[in-house]
PDB file of N, CA, C and O in Angstrom, chain B, residues numbered from 101:
ATOM      1  N   MET B 101     -23.976 121.703  63.864  1.00  0.00           N
ATOM      2  CA  MET B 101     -24.814 121.589  62.404  1.00  0.00           C
ATOM      3  C   MET B 101     -25.121 122.586  61.936  1.00  0.00           C
ATOM      4  O   MET B 101     -24.812 122.623  60.745  1.00  0.00           O
ATOM      5  N   LEU B 102     -25.795 123.818  62.433  1.00  0.00           N
ATOM      6  CA  LEU B 102     -26.735 124.825  62.598  1.00  0.00           C
ATOM      7  C   LEU B 102     -25.390 125.962  62.300  1.00  0.00           C
ATOM      8  O   LEU B 102     -25.627 127.136  62.013  1.00  0.00           O
ATOM      9  N   VAL B 103     -24.716 125.705  62.355  1.00  0.00           N
ATOM     10  CA  VAL B 103     -22.975 126.950  61.704  1.00  0.00           C
ATOM     11  C   VAL B 103     -23.010 126.279  60.594  1.00  0.00           C
ATOM     12  O   VAL B 103     -23.658 126.846  59.713  1.00  0.00           O
ATOM     13  N   LEU B 104     -22.472 125.104  60.261  1.00  0.00           N
ATOM     14  CA  LEU B 104     -22.336 124.476  59.092  1.00  0.00           C
ATOM     15  C   LEU B 104     -23.415 124.679  57.196  1.00  0.00           C
ATOM     16  O   LEU B 104     -23.166 124.796  55.996  1.00  0.00           O
ATOM     17  N   LEU B 105     -25.183 124.560  58.588  1.00  0.00           N
ATOM     18  CA  LEU B 105     -25.485 124.814  57.466  1.00  0.00           C
ATOM     19  C   LEU B 105     -25.449 126.161  57.194  1.00  0.00           C
ATOM     20  O   LEU B 105     -25.467 126.269  55.968  1.00  0.00           O
ATOM     21  N   ARG B 106     -25.418 126.985  57.590  1.00  0.00           N
ATOM     22  CA  ARG B 106     -24.895 129.345  57.727  1.00  0.00           C
ATOM     23  C   ARG B 106     -23.975 128.803  56.925  1.00  0.00           C
ATOM     24  O   ARG B 106     -24.037 128.838  55.696  1.00  0.00           O
ATOM     25  N   GLU B 107     -22.962 128.207  57.668  1.00  0.00           N
ATOM     26  CA  GLU B 107     -21.933 128.827  56.207  1.00  0.00           C
ATOM     27  C   GLU B 107     -21.926 128.112  55.227  1.00  0.00           C
ATOM     28  O   GLU B 107     -21.109 128.482  54.384  1.00  0.00           O
ATOM     29  N   GLN B 108     -22.837 126.704  54.815  1.00  0.00           N
ATOM     30  CA  GLN B 108     -23.388 126.561  52.686  1.00  0.00           C
ATOM     31  C   GLN B 108     -24.074 127.432  52.140  1.00  0.00           C
ATOM     32  O   GLN B 108     -24.118 127.826  50.974  1.00  0.00           O
ATOM     33  N   ILE B 109     -24.928 127.884  53.572  1.00  0.00           N
ATOM     34  CA  ILE B 109     -26.067 128.676  52.749  1.00  0.00           C
ATOM     35  C   ILE B 109     -25.091 130.586  51.822  1.00  0.00           C
ATOM     36  O   ILE B 109     -25.061 131.182  50.746  1.00  0.00           O
ATOM     37  N   GLY B 110     -24.426 130.711  53.485  1.00  0.00           N
ATOM     38  CA  GLY B 110     -23.259 131.421  52.746  1.00  0.00           C
ATOM     39  C   GLY B 110     -23.218 131.461  51.349  1.00  0.00           C
ATOM     40  O   GLY B 110     -23.742 132.253  50.566  1.00  0.00           O
ATOM     41  N   GLU B 111     -22.283 130.166  51.102  1.00  0.00           N
ATOM     42  CA  GLU B 111     -21.177 129.853  49.627  1.00  0.00           C
ATOM     43  C   GLU B 111     -21.923 129.734  48.503  1.00  0.00           C
ATOM     44  O   GLU B 111     -21.706 129.901  47.302  1.00  0.00           O
ATOM     45  N   ASP B 112     -22.997 129.358  49.265  1.00  0.00           N
ATOM     46  CA  ASP B 112     -23.401 128.620  47.849  1.00  0.00           C
ATOM     47  C   ASP B 112     -25.176 129.373  47.654  1.00  0.00           C
ATOM     48  O   ASP B 112     -26.240 129.264  48.263  1.00  0.00           O
ATOM     49  N   ARG B 113     -24.683 130.124  46.465  1.00  0.00           N
ATOM     50  CA  ARG B 113     -26.053 130.676  45.983  1.00  0.00           C
ATOM     51  C   ARG B 113     -27.605 129.575  45.893  1.00  0.00           C
ATOM     52  O   ARG B 113     -28.684 129.664  46.479  1.00  0.00           O
ATOM     53  N   GLN B 114     -27.224 128.859  45.168  1.00  0.00           N
ATOM     54  CA  GLN B 114     -28.162 128.221  44.606  1.00  0.00           C
ATOM     55  C   GLN B 114     -28.569 127.222  45.595  1.00  0.00           C
ATOM     56  O   GLN B 114     -29.179 126.213  45.239  1.00  0.00           O
ATOM     57  N   LEU B 115     -28.276 127.437  46.772  1.00  0.00           N
ATOM     58  CA  LEU B 115     -28.621 126.199  47.949  1.00  0.00           C
ATOM     59  C   LEU B 115     -29.549 126.951  48.847  1.00  0.00           C
ATOM     60  O   LEU B 115     -30.468 126.439  49.486  1.00  0.00           O
ATOM     61  N   ARG B 116     -29.229 128.185  48.833  1.00  0.00           N
ATOM     62  CA  ARG B 116     -29.964 128.913  49.802  1.00  0.00           C
ATOM     63  C   ARG B 116     -31.257 129.334  48.563  1.00  0.00           C
ATOM     64  O   ARG B 116     -32.336 128.907  48.972  1.00  0.00           O
ATOM     65  N   ARG B 117     -31.371 129.946  47.390  1.00  0.00           N
ATOM     66  CA  ARG B 117     -32.516 129.831  46.423  1.00  0.00           C
ATOM     67  C   ARG B 117     -33.508 129.358  46.774  1.00  0.00           C
ATOM     68  O   ARG B 117     -34.558 129.856  47.179  1.00  0.00           O
ATOM     69  N   CYS B 118     -32.922 127.542  46.497  1.00  0.00           N
ATOM     70  CA  CYS B 118     -33.772 126.606  47.216  1.00  0.00           C
ATOM     71  C   CYS B 118     -34.556 126.729  48.433  1.00  0.00           C
ATOM     72  O   CYS B 118     -35.742 127.048  48.363  1.00  0.00           O
ATOM     73  N   LEU B 119     -34.244 126.605  49.036  1.00  0.00           N
ATOM     74  CA  LEU B 119     -34.590 126.650  50.564  1.00  0.00           C
ATOM     75  C   LEU B 119     -35.149 127.677  50.908  1.00  0.00           C
ATOM     76  O   LEU B 119     -35.775 127.728  51.967  1.00  0.00           O
ATOM     77  N   GLU B 120     -35.000 129.061  49.801  1.00  0.00           N
ATOM     78  CA  GLU B 120     -35.988 129.619  50.329  1.00  0.00           C
ATOM     79  C   GLU B 120     -37.481 129.971  50.092  1.00  0.00           C
ATOM     80  O   GLU B 120     -38.377 130.618  50.633  1.00  0.00           O
ATOM     81  N   LEU B 121     -37.119 128.646  48.206  1.00  0.00           N
ATOM     82  CA  LEU B 121     -38.599 128.447  47.673  1.00  0.00           C
ATOM     83  C   LEU B 121     -39.065 127.436  48.048  1.00  0.00           C
ATOM     84  O   LEU B 121     -40.260 127.202  47.869  1.00  0.00           O
ATOM     85  N   ARG B 122     -38.326 126.657  48.604  1.00  0.00           N
ATOM     86  CA  ARG B 122     -39.137 125.917  50.074  1.00  0.00           C
ATOM     87  C   ARG B 122     -39.971 125.814  51.285  1.00  0.00           C
ATOM     88  O   ARG B 122     -40.582 124.947  51.909  1.00  0.00           O
ATOM     89  N   ALA B 123     -39.617 127.667  51.374  1.00  0.00           N
ATOM     90  CA  ALA B 123     -39.807 127.794  53.264  1.00  0.00           C
ATOM     91  C   ALA B 123     -41.015 128.400  52.152  1.00  0.00           C
ATOM     92  O   ALA B 123     -42.100 127.825  52.067  1.00  0.00           O
ATOM     93  N   ALA B 124     -40.782 129.277  51.556  1.00  0.00           N
ATOM     94  CA  ALA B 124     -42.085 129.931  50.785  1.00  0.00           C
ATOM     95  C   ALA B 124     -43.072 129.725  50.331  1.00  0.00           C
ATOM     96  O   ALA B 124     -44.049 130.431  50.078  1.00  0.00           O
ATOM     97  N   ASN B 125     -42.688 128.017  50.124  1.00  0.00           N
ATOM     98  CA  ASN B 125     -43.454 127.514  49.403  1.00  0.00           C
ATOM     99  C   ASN B 125     -44.936 127.199  50.394  1.00  0.00           C
ATOM    100  O   ASN B 125     -46.140 127.356  50.191  1.00  0.00           O
ATOM    101  N   ALA B 126     -44.105 126.679  51.544  1.00  0.00           N
ATOM    102  CA  ALA B 126     -44.499 126.069  52.847  1.00  0.00           C
ATOM    103  C   ALA B 126     -45.085 127.306  53.518  1.00  0.00           C
ATOM    104  O   ALA B 126     -45.895 127.126  54.427  1.00  0.00           O
ATOM    105  N   ARG B 127     -44.810 128.333  53.219  1.00  0.00           N
ATOM    106  CA  ARG B 127     -46.042 129.229  54.049  1.00  0.00           C
ATOM    107  C   ARG B 127     -47.382 129.522  52.644  1.00  0.00           C
ATOM    108  O   ARG B 127     -48.443 130.132  52.776  1.00  0.00           O
ATOM    109  N   GLY B 128     -47.046 129.106  51.866  1.00  0.00           N
ATOM    110  CA  GLY B 128     -48.267 129.458  50.814  1.00  0.00           C
ATOM    111  C   GLY B 128     -47.962 130.429  50.429  1.00  0.00           C
ATOM    112  O   GLY B 128     -48.901 130.798  49.723  1.00  0.00           O
ATOM    113  N   ASP B 129     -46.683 131.666  50.411  1.00  0.00           N
ATOM    114  CA  ASP B 129     -46.526 132.656  49.819  1.00  0.00           C
ATOM    115  C   ASP B 129     -46.610 132.786  48.530  1.00  0.00           C
ATOM    116  O   ASP B 129     -45.535 132.555  47.976  1.00  0.00           O
ATOM    117  N   LEU B 130     -47.060 132.933  48.163  1.00  0.00           N
ATOM    118  CA  LEU B 130     -47.384 132.674  46.171  1.00  0.00           C
ATOM    119  C   LEU B 130     -46.636 133.547  45.699  1.00  0.00           C
ATOM    120  O   LEU B 130     -46.098 133.258  44.631  1.00  0.00           O
ATOM    121  N   VAL B 131     -46.275 135.182  46.432  1.00  0.00           N
ATOM    122  CA  VAL B 131     -45.578 136.387  45.608  1.00  0.00           C
ATOM    123  C   VAL B 131     -44.235 135.885  45.562  1.00  0.00           C
ATOM    124  O   VAL B 131     -43.658 135.798  44.478  1.00  0.00           O
ATOM    125  N   ALA B 132     -43.582 135.484  46.832  1.00  0.00           N
ATOM    126  CA  ALA B 132     -42.804 134.814  47.291  1.00  0.00           C
ATOM    127  C   ALA B 132     -41.935 133.617  46.225  1.00  0.00           C
ATOM    128  O   ALA B 132     -40.781 133.797  45.836  1.00  0.00           O
ATOM    129  N   VAL B 133     -42.872 132.271  45.846  1.00  0.00           N
ATOM    130  CA  VAL B 133     -42.406 131.697  45.113  1.00  0.00           C
ATOM    131  C   VAL B 133     -42.181 131.785  44.078  1.00  0.00           C
ATOM    132  O   VAL B 133     -41.305 131.178  43.462  1.00  0.00           O
ATOM    133  N   ARG B 134     -43.048 132.684  43.614  1.00  0.00           N
ATOM    134  CA  ARG B 134     -43.101 132.969  42.660  1.00  0.00           C
ATOM    135  C   ARG B 134     -41.634 134.029  41.545  1.00  0.00           C
ATOM    136  O   ARG B 134     -41.302 133.845  40.374  1.00  0.00           O
ATOM    137  N   SER B 135     -41.018 135.238  42.734  1.00  0.00           N
ATOM    138  CA  SER B 135     -40.386 135.804  42.741  1.00  0.00           C
ATOM    139  C   SER B 135     -38.570 134.842  42.461  1.00  0.00           C
ATOM    140  O   SER B 135     -37.665 135.143  41.682  1.00  0.00           O
ATOM    141  N   ARG B 136     -38.679 133.436  43.677  1.00  0.00           N
ATOM    142  CA  ARG B 136     -37.676 132.710  43.780  1.00  0.00           C
ATOM    143  C   ARG B 136     -38.199 131.620  42.648  1.00  0.00           C
ATOM    144  O   ARG B 136     -38.046 130.414  42.839  1.00  0.00           O
ATOM    145  N   ILE B 137     -38.521 131.887  42.038  1.00  0.00           N
ATOM    146  CA  ILE B 137     -38.536 130.935  40.624  1.00  0.00           C
ATOM    147  C   ILE B 137     -37.861 132.021  39.766  1.00  0.00           C
ATOM    148  O   ILE B 137     -36.674 131.952  39.449  1.00  0.00           O
ATOM    149  N   ARG B 138     -38.795 133.169  39.358  1.00  0.00           N
ATOM    150  CA  ARG B 138     -37.958 134.094  38.337  1.00  0.00           C
ATOM    151  C   ARG B 138     -36.371 134.251  38.537  1.00  0.00           C
ATOM    152  O   ARG B 138     -35.547 134.169  37.627  1.00  0.00           O
ATOM    153  N   ASP B 139     -36.041 134.535  40.139  1.00  0.00           N
ATOM    154  CA  ASP B 139     -34.501 133.625  40.438  1.00  0.00           C
ATOM    155  C   ASP B 139     -33.852 132.773  39.824  1.00  0.00           C
ATOM    156  O   ASP B 139     -32.753 132.817  39.271  1.00  0.00           O
ATOM    157  N   LEU B 140     -34.788 131.787  39.984  1.00  0.00           N
ATOM    158  CA  LEU B 140     -33.678 130.097  39.951  1.00  0.00           C
ATOM    159  C   LEU B 140     -33.985 130.317  38.371  1.00  0.00           C
ATOM    160  O   LEU B 140     -33.892 129.285  37.706  1.00  0.00           O
ATOM    161  N   LEU B 141     -34.274 131.289  37.790  1.00  0.00           N
ATOM    162  CA  LEU B 141     -34.430 130.749  36.236  1.00  0.00           C
ATOM    163  C   LEU B 141     -33.987 132.003  35.625  1.00  0.00           C
ATOM    164  O   LEU B 141     -34.410 132.121  34.476  1.00  0.00           O
ATOM    165  N   ASP B 142     -33.194 133.071  36.078  1.00  0.00           N
ATOM    166  CA  ASP B 142     -32.315 134.421  35.727  1.00  0.00           C
ATOM    167  C   ASP B 142     -31.977 133.722  33.779  1.00  0.00           C
ATOM    168  O   ASP B 142     -31.365 132.872  33.132  1.00  0.00           O
ATOM    169  N   ILE B 143     -32.666 134.561  33.701  1.00  0.00           N
ATOM    170  CA  ILE B 143     -31.075 133.994  32.066  1.00  0.00           C
ATOM    171  C   ILE B 143     -30.885 135.106  31.403  1.00  0.00           C
ATOM    172  O   ILE B 143     -30.715 135.005  30.188  1.00  0.00           O
ATOM    173  N   GLY B 144     -30.869 136.254  31.942  1.00  0.00           N
ATOM    174  CA  GLY B 144     -29.679 137.243  32.035  1.00  0.00           C
ATOM    175  C   GLY B 144     -28.095 137.759  31.507  1.00  0.00           C
ATOM    176  O   GLY B 144     -27.575 138.607  30.782  1.00  0.00           O
ATOM    177  N   PRO B 145     -27.605 136.203  32.741  1.00  0.00           N
ATOM    178  CA  PRO B 145     -25.721 135.846  31.542  1.00  0.00           C
ATOM    179  C   PRO B 145     -26.265 135.505  30.547  1.00  0.00           C
ATOM    180  O   PRO B 145     -25.849 136.342  29.746  1.00  0.00           O
ATOM    181  N   PHE B 146     -26.959 134.813  29.973  1.00  0.00           N
ATOM    182  CA  PHE B 146     -27.219 134.070  28.950  1.00  0.00           C
ATOM    183  C   PHE B 146     -28.081 134.992  27.431  1.00  0.00           C
ATOM    184  O   PHE B 146     -28.266 134.713  26.246  1.00  0.00           O
ATOM    185  N   VAL B 147     -28.440 136.274  28.425  1.00  0.00           N
ATOM    186  CA  VAL B 147     -28.383 136.978  26.536  1.00  0.00           C
ATOM    187  C   VAL B 147     -27.564 137.398  25.905  1.00  0.00           C
ATOM    188  O   VAL B 147     -26.444 137.378  26.414  1.00  0.00           O
ATOM    189  N   GLN B 148     -27.717 138.012  24.424  1.00  0.00           N
ATOM    190  CA  GLN B 148     -26.871 138.429  24.049  1.00  0.00           C
ATOM    191  C   GLN B 148     -26.939 139.705  23.383  1.00  0.00           C
ATOM    192  O   GLN B 148     -27.389 139.983  22.272  1.00  0.00           O
ATOM    193  N   CYS B 149     -26.277 140.609  24.487  1.00  0.00           N
ATOM    194  CA  CYS B 149     -26.566 141.621  23.234  1.00  0.00           C
ATOM    195  C   CYS B 149     -26.770 142.699  22.182  1.00  0.00           C
ATOM    196  O   CYS B 149     -25.744 142.873  21.524  1.00  0.00           O
ATOM    197  N   GLY B 150     -27.691 143.400  21.863  1.00  0.00           N
ATOM    198  CA  GLY B 150     -27.649 143.222  20.767  1.00  0.00           C
ATOM    199  C   GLY B 150     -28.167 144.482  19.447  1.00  0.00           C
ATOM    200  O   GLY B 150     -28.085 144.195  18.253  1.00  0.00           O
TER     201      GLY B 150
END
């Protein structure tokens, strides 16, 4: 089961970030939580070049 989870995390970037956010939140690591939230809300691909 752990191998399957590792494979899913390797293939699904969003799942990996979600799990990282949960882990950082559980540890109370606010810097990591903020960083993960910024990553999850990355709008870079949608910003139009000026």
